[in-house]
Coordinates of C-alpha atoms in Angstrom, one line a residue:
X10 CA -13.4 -10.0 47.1
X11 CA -9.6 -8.5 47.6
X12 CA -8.5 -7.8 50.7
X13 CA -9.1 -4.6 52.5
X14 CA -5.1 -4.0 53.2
X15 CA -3.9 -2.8 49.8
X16 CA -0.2 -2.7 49.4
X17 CA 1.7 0.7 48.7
X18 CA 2.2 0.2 44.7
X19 CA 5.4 2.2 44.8
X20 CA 7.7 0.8 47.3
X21 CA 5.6 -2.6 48.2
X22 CA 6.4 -2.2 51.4
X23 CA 3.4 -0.4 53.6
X24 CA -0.3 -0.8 53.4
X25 CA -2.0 2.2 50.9
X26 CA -3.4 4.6 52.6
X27 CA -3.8 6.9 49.4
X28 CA -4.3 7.0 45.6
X29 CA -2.8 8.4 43.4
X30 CA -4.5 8.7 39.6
X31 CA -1.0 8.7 38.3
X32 CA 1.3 6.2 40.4
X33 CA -1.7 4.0 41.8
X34 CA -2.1 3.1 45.7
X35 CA 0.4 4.7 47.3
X36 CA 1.6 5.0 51.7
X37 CA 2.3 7.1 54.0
X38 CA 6.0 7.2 52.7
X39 CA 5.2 7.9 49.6
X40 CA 2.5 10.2 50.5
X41 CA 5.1 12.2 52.0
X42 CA 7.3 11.9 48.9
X43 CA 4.0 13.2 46.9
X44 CA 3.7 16.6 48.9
X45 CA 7.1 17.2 49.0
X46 CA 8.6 16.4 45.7
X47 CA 8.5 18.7 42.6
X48 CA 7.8 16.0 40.5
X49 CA 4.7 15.3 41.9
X50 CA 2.6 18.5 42.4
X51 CA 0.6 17.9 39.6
X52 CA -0.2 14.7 40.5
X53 CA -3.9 14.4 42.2
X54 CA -3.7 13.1 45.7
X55 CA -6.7 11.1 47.2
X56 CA -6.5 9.8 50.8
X57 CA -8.7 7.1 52.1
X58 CA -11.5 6.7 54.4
X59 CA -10.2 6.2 58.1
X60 CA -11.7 3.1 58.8
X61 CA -9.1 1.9 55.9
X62 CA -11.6 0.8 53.2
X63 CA -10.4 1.6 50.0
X64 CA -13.4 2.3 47.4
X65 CA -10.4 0.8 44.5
X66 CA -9.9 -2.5 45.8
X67 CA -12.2 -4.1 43.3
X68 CA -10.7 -4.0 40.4
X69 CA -12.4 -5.9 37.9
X70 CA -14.3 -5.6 34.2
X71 CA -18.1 -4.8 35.1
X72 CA -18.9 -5.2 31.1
X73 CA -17.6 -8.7 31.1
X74 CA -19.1 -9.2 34.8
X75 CA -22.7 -11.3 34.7
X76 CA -24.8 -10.9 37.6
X77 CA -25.2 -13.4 40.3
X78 CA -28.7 -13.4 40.5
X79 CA -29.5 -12.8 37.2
X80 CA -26.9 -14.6 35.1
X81 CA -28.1 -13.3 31.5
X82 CA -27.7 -9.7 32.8
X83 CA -24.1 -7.9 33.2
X84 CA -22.9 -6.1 36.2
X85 CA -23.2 -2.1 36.1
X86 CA -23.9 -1.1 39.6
X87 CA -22.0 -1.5 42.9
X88 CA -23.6 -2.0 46.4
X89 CA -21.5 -0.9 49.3
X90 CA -23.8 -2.6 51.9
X91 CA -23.7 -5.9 50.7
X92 CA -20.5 -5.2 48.9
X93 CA -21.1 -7.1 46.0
X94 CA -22.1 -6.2 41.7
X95 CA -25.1 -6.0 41.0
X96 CA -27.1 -5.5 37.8
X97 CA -29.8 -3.0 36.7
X98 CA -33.3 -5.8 36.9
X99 CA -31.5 -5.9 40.8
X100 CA -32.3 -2.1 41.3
X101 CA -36.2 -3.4 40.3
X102 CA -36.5 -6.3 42.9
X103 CA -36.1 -6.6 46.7
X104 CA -32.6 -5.7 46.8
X105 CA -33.1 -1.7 47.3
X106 CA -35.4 -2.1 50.1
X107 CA -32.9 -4.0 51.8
X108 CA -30.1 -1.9 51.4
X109 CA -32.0 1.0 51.0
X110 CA -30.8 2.0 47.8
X111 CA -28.1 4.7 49.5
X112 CA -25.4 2.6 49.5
X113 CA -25.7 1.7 45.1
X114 CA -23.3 3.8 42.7
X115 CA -22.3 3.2 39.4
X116 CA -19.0 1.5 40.0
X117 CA -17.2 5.2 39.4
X118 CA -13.8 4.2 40.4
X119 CA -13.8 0.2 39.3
X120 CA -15.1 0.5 35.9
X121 CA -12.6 -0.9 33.1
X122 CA -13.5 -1.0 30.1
X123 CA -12.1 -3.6 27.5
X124 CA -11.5 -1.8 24.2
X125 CA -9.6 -4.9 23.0
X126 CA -12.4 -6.7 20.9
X127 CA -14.0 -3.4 19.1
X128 CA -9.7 -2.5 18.4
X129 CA -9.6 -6.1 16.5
X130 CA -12.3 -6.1 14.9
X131 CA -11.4 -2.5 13.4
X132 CA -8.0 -3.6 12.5
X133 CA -8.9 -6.7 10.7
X134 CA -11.5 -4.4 8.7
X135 CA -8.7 -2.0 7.6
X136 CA -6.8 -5.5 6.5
X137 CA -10.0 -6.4 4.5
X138 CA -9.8 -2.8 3.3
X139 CA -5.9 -3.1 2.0
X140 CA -6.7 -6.5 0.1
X141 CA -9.4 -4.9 -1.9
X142 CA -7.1 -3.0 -2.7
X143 CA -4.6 -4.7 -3.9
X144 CA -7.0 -6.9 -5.8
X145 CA -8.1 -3.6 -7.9
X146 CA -4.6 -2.5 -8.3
X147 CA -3.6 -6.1 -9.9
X148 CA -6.8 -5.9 -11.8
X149 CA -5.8 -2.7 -13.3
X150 CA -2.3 -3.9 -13.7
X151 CA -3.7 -7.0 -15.7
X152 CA -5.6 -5.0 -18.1
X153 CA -3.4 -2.0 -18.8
X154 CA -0.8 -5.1 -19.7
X155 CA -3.0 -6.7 -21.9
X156 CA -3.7 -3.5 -24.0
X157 CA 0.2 -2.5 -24.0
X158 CA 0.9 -6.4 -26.0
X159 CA -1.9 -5.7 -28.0
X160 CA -0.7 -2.4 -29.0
X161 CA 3.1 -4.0 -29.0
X162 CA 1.7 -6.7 -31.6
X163 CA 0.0 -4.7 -34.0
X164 CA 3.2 -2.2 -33.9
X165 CA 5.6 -5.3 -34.6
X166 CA 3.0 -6.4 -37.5
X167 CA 3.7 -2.8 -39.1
X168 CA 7.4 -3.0 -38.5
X169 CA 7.9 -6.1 -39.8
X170 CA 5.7 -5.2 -43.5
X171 CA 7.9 -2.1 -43.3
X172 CA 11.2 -4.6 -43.0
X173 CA 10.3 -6.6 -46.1
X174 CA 9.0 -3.9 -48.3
X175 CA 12.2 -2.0 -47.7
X176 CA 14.5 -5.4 -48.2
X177 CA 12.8 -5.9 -51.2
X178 CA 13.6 -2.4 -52.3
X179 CA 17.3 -2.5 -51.9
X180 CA 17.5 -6.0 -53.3
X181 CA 15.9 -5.1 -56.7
X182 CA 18.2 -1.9 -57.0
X183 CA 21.3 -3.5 -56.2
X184 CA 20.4 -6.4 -59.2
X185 CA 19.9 -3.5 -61.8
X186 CA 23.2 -2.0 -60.7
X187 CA 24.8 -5.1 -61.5
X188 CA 22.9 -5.5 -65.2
X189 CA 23.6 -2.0 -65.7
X190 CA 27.2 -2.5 -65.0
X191 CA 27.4 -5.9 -66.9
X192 CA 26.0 -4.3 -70.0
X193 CA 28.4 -1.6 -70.1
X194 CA 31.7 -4.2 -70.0
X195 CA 30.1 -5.9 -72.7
X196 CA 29.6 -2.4 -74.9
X197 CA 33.5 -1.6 -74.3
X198 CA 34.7 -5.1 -75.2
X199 CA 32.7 -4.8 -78.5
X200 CA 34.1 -1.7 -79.5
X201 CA 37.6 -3.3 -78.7
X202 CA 36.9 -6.6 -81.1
X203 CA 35.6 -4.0 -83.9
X204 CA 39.2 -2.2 -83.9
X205 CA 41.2 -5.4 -84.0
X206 CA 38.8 -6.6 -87.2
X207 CA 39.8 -3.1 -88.8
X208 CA 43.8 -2.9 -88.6
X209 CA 43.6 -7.2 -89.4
X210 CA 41.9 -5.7 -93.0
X211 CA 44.5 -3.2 -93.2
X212 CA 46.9 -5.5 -92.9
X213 CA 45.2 -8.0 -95.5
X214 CA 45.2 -5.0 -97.9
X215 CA 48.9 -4.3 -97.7
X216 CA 49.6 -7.3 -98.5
X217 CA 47.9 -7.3 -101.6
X218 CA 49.2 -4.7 -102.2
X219 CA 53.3 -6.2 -102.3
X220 CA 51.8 -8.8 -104.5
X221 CA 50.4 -6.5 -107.2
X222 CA 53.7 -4.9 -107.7
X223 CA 55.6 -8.1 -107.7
X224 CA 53.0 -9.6 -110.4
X225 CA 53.7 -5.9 -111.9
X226 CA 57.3 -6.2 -112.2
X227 CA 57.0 -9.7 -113.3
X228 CA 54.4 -8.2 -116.4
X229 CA 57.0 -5.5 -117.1
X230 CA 59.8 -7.7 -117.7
X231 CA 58.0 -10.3 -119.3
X232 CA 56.2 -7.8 -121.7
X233 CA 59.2 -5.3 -122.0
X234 CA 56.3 -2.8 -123.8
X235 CA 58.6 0.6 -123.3
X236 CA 61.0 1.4 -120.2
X237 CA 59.0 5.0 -119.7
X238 CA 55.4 3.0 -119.4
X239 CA 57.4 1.0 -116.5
X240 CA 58.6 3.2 -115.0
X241 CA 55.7 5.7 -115.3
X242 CA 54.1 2.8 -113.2
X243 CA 56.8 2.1 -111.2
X244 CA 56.9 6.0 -110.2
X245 CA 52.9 5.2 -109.0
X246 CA 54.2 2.0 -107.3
X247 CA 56.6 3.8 -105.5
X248 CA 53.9 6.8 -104.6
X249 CA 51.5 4.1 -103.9
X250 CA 54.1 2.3 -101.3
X251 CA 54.6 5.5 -99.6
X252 CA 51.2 6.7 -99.4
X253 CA 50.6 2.8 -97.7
X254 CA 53.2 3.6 -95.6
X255 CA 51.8 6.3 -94.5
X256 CA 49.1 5.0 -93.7
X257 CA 50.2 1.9 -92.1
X258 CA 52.3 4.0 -89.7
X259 CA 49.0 6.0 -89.0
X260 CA 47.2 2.9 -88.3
X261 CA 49.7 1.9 -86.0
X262 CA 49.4 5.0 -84.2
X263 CA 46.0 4.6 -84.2
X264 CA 46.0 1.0 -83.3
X265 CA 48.6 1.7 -80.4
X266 CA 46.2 4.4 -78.9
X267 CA 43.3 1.4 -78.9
X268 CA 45.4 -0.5 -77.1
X269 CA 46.0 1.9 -74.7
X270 CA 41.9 2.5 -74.3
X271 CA 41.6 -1.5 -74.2
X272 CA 44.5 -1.1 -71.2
X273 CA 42.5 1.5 -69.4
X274 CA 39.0 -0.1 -70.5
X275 CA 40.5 -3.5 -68.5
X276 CA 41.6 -1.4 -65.9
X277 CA 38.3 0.2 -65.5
X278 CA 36.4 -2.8 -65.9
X279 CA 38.4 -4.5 -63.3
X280 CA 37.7 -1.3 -60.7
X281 CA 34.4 -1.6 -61.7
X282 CA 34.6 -5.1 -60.7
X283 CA 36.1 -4.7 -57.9
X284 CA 33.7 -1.7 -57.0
X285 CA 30.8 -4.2 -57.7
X286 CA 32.1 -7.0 -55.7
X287 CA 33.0 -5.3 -52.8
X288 CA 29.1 -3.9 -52.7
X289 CA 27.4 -7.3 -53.6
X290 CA 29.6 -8.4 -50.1
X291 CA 27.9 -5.7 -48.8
X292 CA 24.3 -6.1 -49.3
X293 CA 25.6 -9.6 -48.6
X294 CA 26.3 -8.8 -44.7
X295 CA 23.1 -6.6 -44.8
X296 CA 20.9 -9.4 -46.1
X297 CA 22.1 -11.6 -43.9
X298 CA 21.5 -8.7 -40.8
X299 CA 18.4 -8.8 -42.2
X300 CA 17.4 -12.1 -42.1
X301 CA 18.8 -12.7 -38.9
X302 CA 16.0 -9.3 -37.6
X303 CA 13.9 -11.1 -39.6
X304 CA 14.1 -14.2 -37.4
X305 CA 14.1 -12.7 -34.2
X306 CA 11.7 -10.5 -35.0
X307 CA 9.5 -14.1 -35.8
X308 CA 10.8 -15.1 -32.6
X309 CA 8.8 -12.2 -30.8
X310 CA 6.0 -12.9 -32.7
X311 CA 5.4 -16.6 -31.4
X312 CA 5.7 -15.2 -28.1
X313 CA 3.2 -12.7 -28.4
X314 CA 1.0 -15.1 -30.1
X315 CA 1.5 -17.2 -27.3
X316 CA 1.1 -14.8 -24.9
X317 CA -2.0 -13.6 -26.6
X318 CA -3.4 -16.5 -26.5
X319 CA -2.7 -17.1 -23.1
X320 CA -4.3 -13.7 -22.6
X321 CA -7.7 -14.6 -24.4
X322 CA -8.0 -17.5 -22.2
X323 CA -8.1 -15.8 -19.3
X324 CA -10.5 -12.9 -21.4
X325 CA -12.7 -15.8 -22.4
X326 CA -12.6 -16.7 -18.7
X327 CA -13.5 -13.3 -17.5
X328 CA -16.3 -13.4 -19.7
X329 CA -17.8 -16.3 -18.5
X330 CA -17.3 -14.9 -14.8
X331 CA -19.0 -12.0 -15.7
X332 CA -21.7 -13.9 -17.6
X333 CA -22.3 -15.7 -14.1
X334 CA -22.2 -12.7 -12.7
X335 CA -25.3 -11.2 -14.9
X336 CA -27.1 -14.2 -14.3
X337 CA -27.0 -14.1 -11.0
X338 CA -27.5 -9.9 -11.0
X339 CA -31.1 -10.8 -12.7
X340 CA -32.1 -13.5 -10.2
X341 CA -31.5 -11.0 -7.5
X342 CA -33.3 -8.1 -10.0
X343 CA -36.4 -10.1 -10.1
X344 CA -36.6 -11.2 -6.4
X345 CA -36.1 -7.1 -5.5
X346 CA -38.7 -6.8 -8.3
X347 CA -41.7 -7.3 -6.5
X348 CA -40.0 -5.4 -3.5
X349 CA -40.0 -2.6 -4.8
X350 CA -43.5 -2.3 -5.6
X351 CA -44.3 -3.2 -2.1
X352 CA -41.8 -0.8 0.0
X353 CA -42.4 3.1 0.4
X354 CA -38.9 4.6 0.9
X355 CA -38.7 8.2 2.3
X356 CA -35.7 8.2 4.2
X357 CA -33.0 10.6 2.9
X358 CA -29.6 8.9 2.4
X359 CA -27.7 9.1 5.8
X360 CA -25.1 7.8 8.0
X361 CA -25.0 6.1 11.1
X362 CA -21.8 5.4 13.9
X363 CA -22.0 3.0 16.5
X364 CA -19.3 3.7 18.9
X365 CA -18.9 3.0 23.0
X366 CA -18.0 6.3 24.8
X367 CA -14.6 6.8 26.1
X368 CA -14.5 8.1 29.9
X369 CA -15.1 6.5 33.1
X370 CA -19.1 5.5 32.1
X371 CA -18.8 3.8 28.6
X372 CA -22.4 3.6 27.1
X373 CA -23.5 2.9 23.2
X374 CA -23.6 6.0 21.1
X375 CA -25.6 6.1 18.3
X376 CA -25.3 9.1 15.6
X377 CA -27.4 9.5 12.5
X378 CA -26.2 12.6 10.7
X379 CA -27.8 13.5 7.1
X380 CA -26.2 15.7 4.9
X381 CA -28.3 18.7 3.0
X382 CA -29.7 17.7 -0.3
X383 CA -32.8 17.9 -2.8
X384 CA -35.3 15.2 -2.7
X385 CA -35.7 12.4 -5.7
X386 CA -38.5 11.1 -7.3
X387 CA -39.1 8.4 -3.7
X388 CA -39.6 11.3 -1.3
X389 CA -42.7 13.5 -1.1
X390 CA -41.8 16.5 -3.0
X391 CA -39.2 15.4 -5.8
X392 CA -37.0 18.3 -6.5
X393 CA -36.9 20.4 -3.9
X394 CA -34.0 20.9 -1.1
X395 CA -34.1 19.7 2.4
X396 CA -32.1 20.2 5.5
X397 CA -30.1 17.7 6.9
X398 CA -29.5 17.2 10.3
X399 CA -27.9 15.2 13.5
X400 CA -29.3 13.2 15.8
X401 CA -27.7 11.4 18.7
X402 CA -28.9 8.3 21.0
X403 CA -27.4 6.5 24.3
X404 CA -27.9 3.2 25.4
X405 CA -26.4 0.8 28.2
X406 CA -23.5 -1.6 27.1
X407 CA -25.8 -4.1 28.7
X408 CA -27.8 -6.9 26.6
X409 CA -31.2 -5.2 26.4
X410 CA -29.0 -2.2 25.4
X411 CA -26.9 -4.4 22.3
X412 CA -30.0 -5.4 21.5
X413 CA -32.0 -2.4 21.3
X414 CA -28.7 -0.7 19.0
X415 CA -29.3 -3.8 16.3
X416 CA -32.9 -3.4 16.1
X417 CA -32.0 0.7 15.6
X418 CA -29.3 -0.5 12.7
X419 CA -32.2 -2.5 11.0
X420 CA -35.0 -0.2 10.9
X421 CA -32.3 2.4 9.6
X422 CA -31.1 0.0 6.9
X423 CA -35.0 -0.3 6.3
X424 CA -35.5 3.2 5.9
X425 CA -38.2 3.5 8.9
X426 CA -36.7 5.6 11.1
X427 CA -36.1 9.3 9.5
X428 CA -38.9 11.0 7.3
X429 CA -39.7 14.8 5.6
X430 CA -41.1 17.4 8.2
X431 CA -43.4 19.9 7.0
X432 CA -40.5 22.6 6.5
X433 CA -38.6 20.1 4.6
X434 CA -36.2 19.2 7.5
X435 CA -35.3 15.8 8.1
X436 CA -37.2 14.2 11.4
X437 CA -37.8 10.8 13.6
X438 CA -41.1 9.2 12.3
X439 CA -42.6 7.1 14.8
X440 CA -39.4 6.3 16.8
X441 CA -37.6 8.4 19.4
X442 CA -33.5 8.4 20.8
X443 CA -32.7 8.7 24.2
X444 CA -29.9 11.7 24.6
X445 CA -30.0 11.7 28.9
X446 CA -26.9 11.0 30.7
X447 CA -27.0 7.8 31.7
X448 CA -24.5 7.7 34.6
X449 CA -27.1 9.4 37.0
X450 CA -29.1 7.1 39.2
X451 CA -32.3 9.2 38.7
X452 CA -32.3 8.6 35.1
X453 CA -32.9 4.9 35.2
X454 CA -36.1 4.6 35.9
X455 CA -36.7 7.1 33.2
X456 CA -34.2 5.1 31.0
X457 CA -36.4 1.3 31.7
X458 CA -39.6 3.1 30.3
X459 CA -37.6 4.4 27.0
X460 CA -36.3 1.0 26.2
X461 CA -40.1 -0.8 26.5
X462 CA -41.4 2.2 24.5
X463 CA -38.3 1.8 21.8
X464 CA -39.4 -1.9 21.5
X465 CA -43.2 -1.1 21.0
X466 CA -42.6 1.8 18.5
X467 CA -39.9 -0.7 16.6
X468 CA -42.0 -3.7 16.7
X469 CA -44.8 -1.3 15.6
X470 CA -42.5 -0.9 12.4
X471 CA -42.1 -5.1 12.3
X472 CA -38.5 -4.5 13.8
X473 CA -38.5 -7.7 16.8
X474 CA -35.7 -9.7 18.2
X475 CA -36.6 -12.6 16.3
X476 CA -36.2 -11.2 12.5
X477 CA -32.8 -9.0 13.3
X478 CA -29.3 -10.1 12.7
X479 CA -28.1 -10.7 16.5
X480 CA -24.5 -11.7 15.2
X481 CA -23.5 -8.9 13.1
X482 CA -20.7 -6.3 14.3
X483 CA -21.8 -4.1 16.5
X484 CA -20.1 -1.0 16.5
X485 CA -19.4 0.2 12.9
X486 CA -20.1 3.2 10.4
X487 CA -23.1 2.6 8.0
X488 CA -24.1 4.3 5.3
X489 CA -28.0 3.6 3.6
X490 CA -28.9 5.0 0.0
X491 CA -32.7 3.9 -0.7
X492 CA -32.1 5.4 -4.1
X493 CA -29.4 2.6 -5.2
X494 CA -32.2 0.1 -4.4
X495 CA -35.1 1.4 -6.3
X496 CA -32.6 2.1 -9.2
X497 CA -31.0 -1.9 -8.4
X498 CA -34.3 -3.1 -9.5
X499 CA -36.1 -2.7 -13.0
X500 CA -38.9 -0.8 -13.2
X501 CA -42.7 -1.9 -13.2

């Protein structure tokens, strides 16, 4: 219990005498400062009682407060007689008759609630939230990889058949240049070697000539037959030497202007040559640029291959996962198997939030809200619309009141707690939500009843304390489809 003498939490240096919902306890100094100041006017002033007690001293958290008397219970009530917590099974024993029950309130002004657990427990399911995330994303990224090397490969295949067909190509037209080329030398040398065989016979005939008219002379003088015969046939010697003088000098012409083609022929082969040369260097270089794409281009290959490979492992792992995955799919289809003949689903598809109230009273709010829709083959008249609704309950943060908002969770999970109505609106069946405040003392009693009838109408619906989940989170948004487990499971 603090002490009744509160220091002034401004100055620390009087006793309080006032509060202030801004600054804390405040004294008379400062209570001066309040009225007088313009920075304080909309501050709201409370003085205290004049006996000096100060309804704030206690300053402590009722929800994690258990009950002195009843140690399973938590505090929710004050008593200013006895000045001490007390909790709500107090209010049913001997304790109001002995204080009367005038001097119990609801702890208005030393209530403090701890947000801190619901806070971590909300941020460490947004963490859970961003890690699924990321797993997706890296699965995507994965995949869309895989398909980009497979597409990378079969492009590379394409390129390189293209490479070699287009190699070959060039190779095959650059050896008939060459043969073409070749043959043509060889075609002007021949025609060179035929004109040196013709002026040789020319020469070969002159010659004979000179010697028929020596062996001419030599007749003539030997056979002195008459002086006009010889020279009758010296006259055609003579026109026979100049008509093959003639024609030697025109075969010398002639002979000199083959030359000068075979000089030009030899000049043009050698260009040619040249010419032909300087292109084998280049197909060369490019055959060699070739083979060196060629190569690196087989480099890239053996990676992809590799990395293919490394690729269908981890497929061929994936596949095995996902094999597990189907077996283990149909062991839990055949166990809902036999469920699903057994459970009568009517509940529309609905969500509920479990929050705590923020103000001075924090209590349990509970609010189902269904969205409009049409009705499916597991509700009573498949194929026609219904209206939605909302539907809000309070409990206590207390046990009885935890309690009682797990076994709601189940039987909504279940789908026991929402049916049709006749006008095709969405109703309770068999269960009812308490929407009173609960921060009035008059409402208690009222509120004790609701929670033994909630219990009966639940346990009526096989809903106890002993077949719930008591560890789950408590405060959380839920959402229940009956039609994803009907459609889970095969049919009948």
């Amino acid at each position: 219990m603090a002490s009744n003498q509160t220091q002034c939490e401004m100055c620390c240096n009087e006793n309080a005498v006032g509060y202030c919902k801004t600054c804390g306890n405040i004294g008379e100094t400062c209570v001066e400062i309040h009225k007088t100041g313009r920075a304080f006017k909309i501050h709201i002033l409370n003085m205290y009682e004049k006996d000096g007690c100060n309804p704030r001293r206690i300053l402590c958290d009722i929800i994690q407060k258990m009950c002195t008397h009843h140690p399973t219970e938590r505090t929710a009530l004050f008593c200013k007689t006895h000045e001490t917590l007390i909790c709500g099974r107090c209010l049913q024993s001997d304790h109001v008759s002995s204080c009367g029950g005038y001097d119990v309130d609801m702890c208005k002004d030393a209530t403090h609630i701890n947000c801190d657990p619901a806070n971590d427990t909300t941020e460490a399911l947004y963490i859970i939230r961003d890690i699924a995330g990321d797993i997706k994303q890296m699965k995507e990224e994965i995949d869309q990889r895989i398909e980009t090397n497979n597409t990378n490969v079969v492009k590379g295949n394409k390129e390189l058949d293209s490479l070699e067909i287009k190699l070959k190509g060039k190779v095959k037209d650059s050896k008939r240049g060459f043969s073409q080329e070749t043959c043509t030398t060889n075609d002007f040398n021949l025609d060179a070697n035929s004109m040196g065989s013709a002026s040789q016979e020319m020469q070969m005939t002159r010659n004979e000539l000179i010697e028929a008219s020596i062996k001419a002379k030599l007749d003539a003088e030997k056979a002195e037959i008459t002086r006009k015969e010889l020279c009758d046939k010296l006259k055609h010697v003579k026109h026979d030497l100049e008509t093959s003088e003639k024609t030697r000098q025109e075969l010398c012409y002639e002979l000199k202007l083959v030359k000068q083609d075979l000089e030009n022929s030899e000049k043009t082969r050698k260009q040619q040559c040249d010419e032909l040369k300087q292109e084998l260097d280049t197909s060369e270089k490019r055959r060699n640029t070739f083979e060196k794409e060629l190569l690196q281009a087989k480099l890239v290959i053996e990676q992809s291959e590799k990395t293919r490979q490394k690729l269908c492992d981890e497929l061929e792992r994936v596949k095995k996962d996902l094999d597990n995955s189907e077996k283990e799919r149909a062991v839990v289809t055949a166990q809902l198997s036999p469920l699903k003949e057994n459970i009568k689903w009517t509940q529309p598809t609905g969500t509920v939030d479990v929050e705590i109230s923020q103000g001075i009273f924090g209590y349990i709010n509970l609010i189902f809200t269904f969205p409009d829709g049409i009705q499916t083959t597991h509700h009573p008249s498949p194929g026609k619309p219904y209206k939605g609704g909302r539907f809000t309950g309070h409990l206590c943060t207390d046990s009885d009141g935890e309690l009682l908002c797990r076994m709601l969770k189940a039987a909504f999970k279940k789908g026991l707690m929402f049916n049709f109505g006749k006008e095709g609106k969405v109703v309770l069946d068999g269960v009812t939500l308490y929407n009173r405040p609960l921060y009035d003392f008059k409402e208690w009693k009222t509120y004790d009843a609701y929670t033994q009838t909630l219990k009966a109408q639940l346990s009526a619906k096989g809903i106890t304390e002993a077949n719930i989940d008591q560890t789950e989170d408590l405060f959380e948004t839920l959402n229940v489809n009956g039609s994803c487990l009907f459609d889970a499971a095969p049919s009948s």
